[in-house]
């Protein structure tokens, strides 16, 4: 399935991309998981399962959140829309613009 979202790599600005979900292991790594670090619960990030720890060799990507709740991400992530069951959905133009700005370094 092709999903429009953002690829966010450490030290780089987010990049809009249409990604075939079958290739997410090459972008994120073999062991990956879905998290919901954003205020909008209909948007999530696919991350390496070791996304919270820097001692696995994954480079620091960025912190997401605010002063009350923040998540630090290590390694690459793919930001996309979410179905209720956690299936990935494409981001719309408004979401792309919002998260490009929010995740800019």
CSV table of C-alpha atoms in Angstrom, one decimal:
chain,number,residue,atom,x,y,z
A,1,UNK,CA,0.0,0.0,0.0
A,2,UNK,CA,1.3,3.5,-0.9
A,3,UNK,CA,1.0,6.1,1.9
A,4,UNK,CA,1.8,9.8,1.6
A,5,UNK,CA,3.6,11.0,4.7
A,6,UNK,CA,6.8,12.5,6.0
A,7,UNK,CA,10.2,10.8,6.3
A,8,UNK,CA,12.1,12.4,9.1
A,9,UNK,CA,15.8,11.6,9.4
A,10,UNK,CA,18.2,12.7,12.1
A,11,UNK,CA,19.7,16.1,11.4
A,12,UNK,CA,17.5,16.7,8.3
A,13,UNK,CA,14.3,18.6,7.7
A,14,UNK,CA,11.2,16.4,7.1
A,15,UNK,CA,10.7,15.2,3.5
A,16,UNK,CA,7.3,14.6,2.0
A,17,UNK,CA,7.2,11.1,0.4
A,18,UNK,CA,4.9,8.5,-0.9
A,19,UNK,CA,6.1,5.3,0.6
A,20,UNK,CA,5.1,1.7,-0.2
A,21,UNK,CA,4.6,0.3,3.3
A,22,UNK,CA,6.4,-2.9,2.2
A,23,UNK,CA,9.6,-0.8,2.1
A,24,UNK,CA,9.3,0.7,5.6
A,25,UNK,CA,11.8,-1.8,7.0
A,26,UNK,CA,14.4,-0.2,4.7
A,27,UNK,CA,13.5,3.3,6.0
A,28,UNK,CA,13.0,2.5,9.7
A,29,UNK,CA,14.6,-0.9,10.3
A,30,UNK,CA,13.3,-4.4,10.6
A,31,UNK,CA,12.0,-4.0,14.2
A,32,UNK,CA,9.6,-1.1,14.1
A,33,UNK,CA,6.5,0.0,16.0
A,34,UNK,CA,3.8,2.7,15.8
A,35,UNK,CA,3.6,5.5,18.3
A,36,UNK,CA,1.2,8.4,18.7
A,37,UNK,CA,3.4,11.3,19.9
A,38,UNK,CA,1.3,14.1,18.5
A,39,UNK,CA,-1.7,16.0,19.9
A,40,UNK,CA,-3.8,14.8,16.9
A,41,UNK,CA,-4.4,11.1,17.7
A,42,UNK,CA,-5.2,10.5,14.0
A,43,UNK,CA,-1.5,11.0,13.1
A,44,UNK,CA,1.3,8.7,14.2
A,45,UNK,CA,4.9,7.8,13.6
A,46,UNK,CA,6.4,4.5,12.6
A,47,UNK,CA,9.8,4.3,14.4
A,48,UNK,CA,12.5,1.7,15.3
A,49,UNK,CA,11.4,-0.2,18.3
A,50,UNK,CA,14.5,1.2,20.1
A,51,UNK,CA,13.4,4.8,19.3
A,52,UNK,CA,13.7,5.9,22.9
A,53,UNK,CA,17.3,5.0,23.6
A,54,UNK,CA,20.4,6.4,22.2
A,55,UNK,CA,22.6,3.5,23.4
A,56,UNK,CA,21.6,1.2,20.5
A,57,UNK,CA,23.7,3.2,18.0
A,58,UNK,CA,20.6,5.0,16.5
A,59,UNK,CA,21.4,8.7,16.1
A,60,UNK,CA,19.3,11.3,17.9
A,61,UNK,CA,16.5,12.5,15.7
A,62,UNK,CA,14.4,15.1,17.6
A,63,UNK,CA,12.0,15.5,20.5
A,64,UNK,CA,8.3,15.8,19.9
A,65,UNK,CA,5.8,17.2,22.4
A,66,UNK,CA,5.7,20.1,24.8
A,67,UNK,CA,6.9,20.8,28.4
A,68,UNK,CA,4.2,18.5,29.9
A,69,UNK,CA,4.9,15.5,27.7
A,70,UNK,CA,7.7,15.0,25.3
A,71,UNK,CA,9.1,12.0,23.4
A,72,UNK,CA,12.7,11.8,22.2
A,73,UNK,CA,13.1,9.9,19.0
A,74,UNK,CA,16.3,8.1,17.9
A,75,UNK,CA,16.6,6.8,14.3
A,76,UNK,CA,14.4,7.5,11.3
A,77,UNK,CA,10.6,7.9,11.5
A,78,UNK,CA,7.8,8.0,9.1
A,79,UNK,CA,4.8,10.2,10.0
A,80,UNK,CA,1.4,9.3,8.5
A,81,UNK,CA,-2.3,9.4,9.2
A,82,UNK,CA,-3.9,6.6,11.2
A,83,UNK,CA,-7.1,4.6,11.1
A,84,UNK,CA,-8.7,3.7,14.4
A,85,UNK,CA,-7.1,0.2,14.2
A,86,UNK,CA,-3.7,1.7,13.7
A,87,UNK,CA,-3.5,1.2,9.9
A,88,UNK,CA,-1.6,3.9,8.1
A,89,UNK,CA,-3.4,6.5,6.0
A,90,UNK,CA,-2.1,9.3,3.8
A,91,UNK,CA,-1.6,12.7,5.3
A,92,UNK,CA,-3.6,15.5,3.6
A,93,UNK,CA,-2.1,18.8,2.4
A,94,UNK,CA,-3.0,20.6,5.6
A,95,UNK,CA,-1.3,17.9,7.8
A,96,UNK,CA,1.8,17.8,5.5
A,97,UNK,CA,2.2,21.6,6.0
A,98,UNK,CA,1.6,21.4,9.7
A,99,UNK,CA,4.0,18.6,10.5
A,100,UNK,CA,6.7,19.9,8.1
A,101,UNK,CA,6.7,23.1,10.2
A,102,UNK,CA,6.4,21.3,13.5
A,103,UNK,CA,9.2,18.8,12.8
A,104,UNK,CA,11.6,21.3,11.1
A,105,UNK,CA,15.0,21.5,12.8
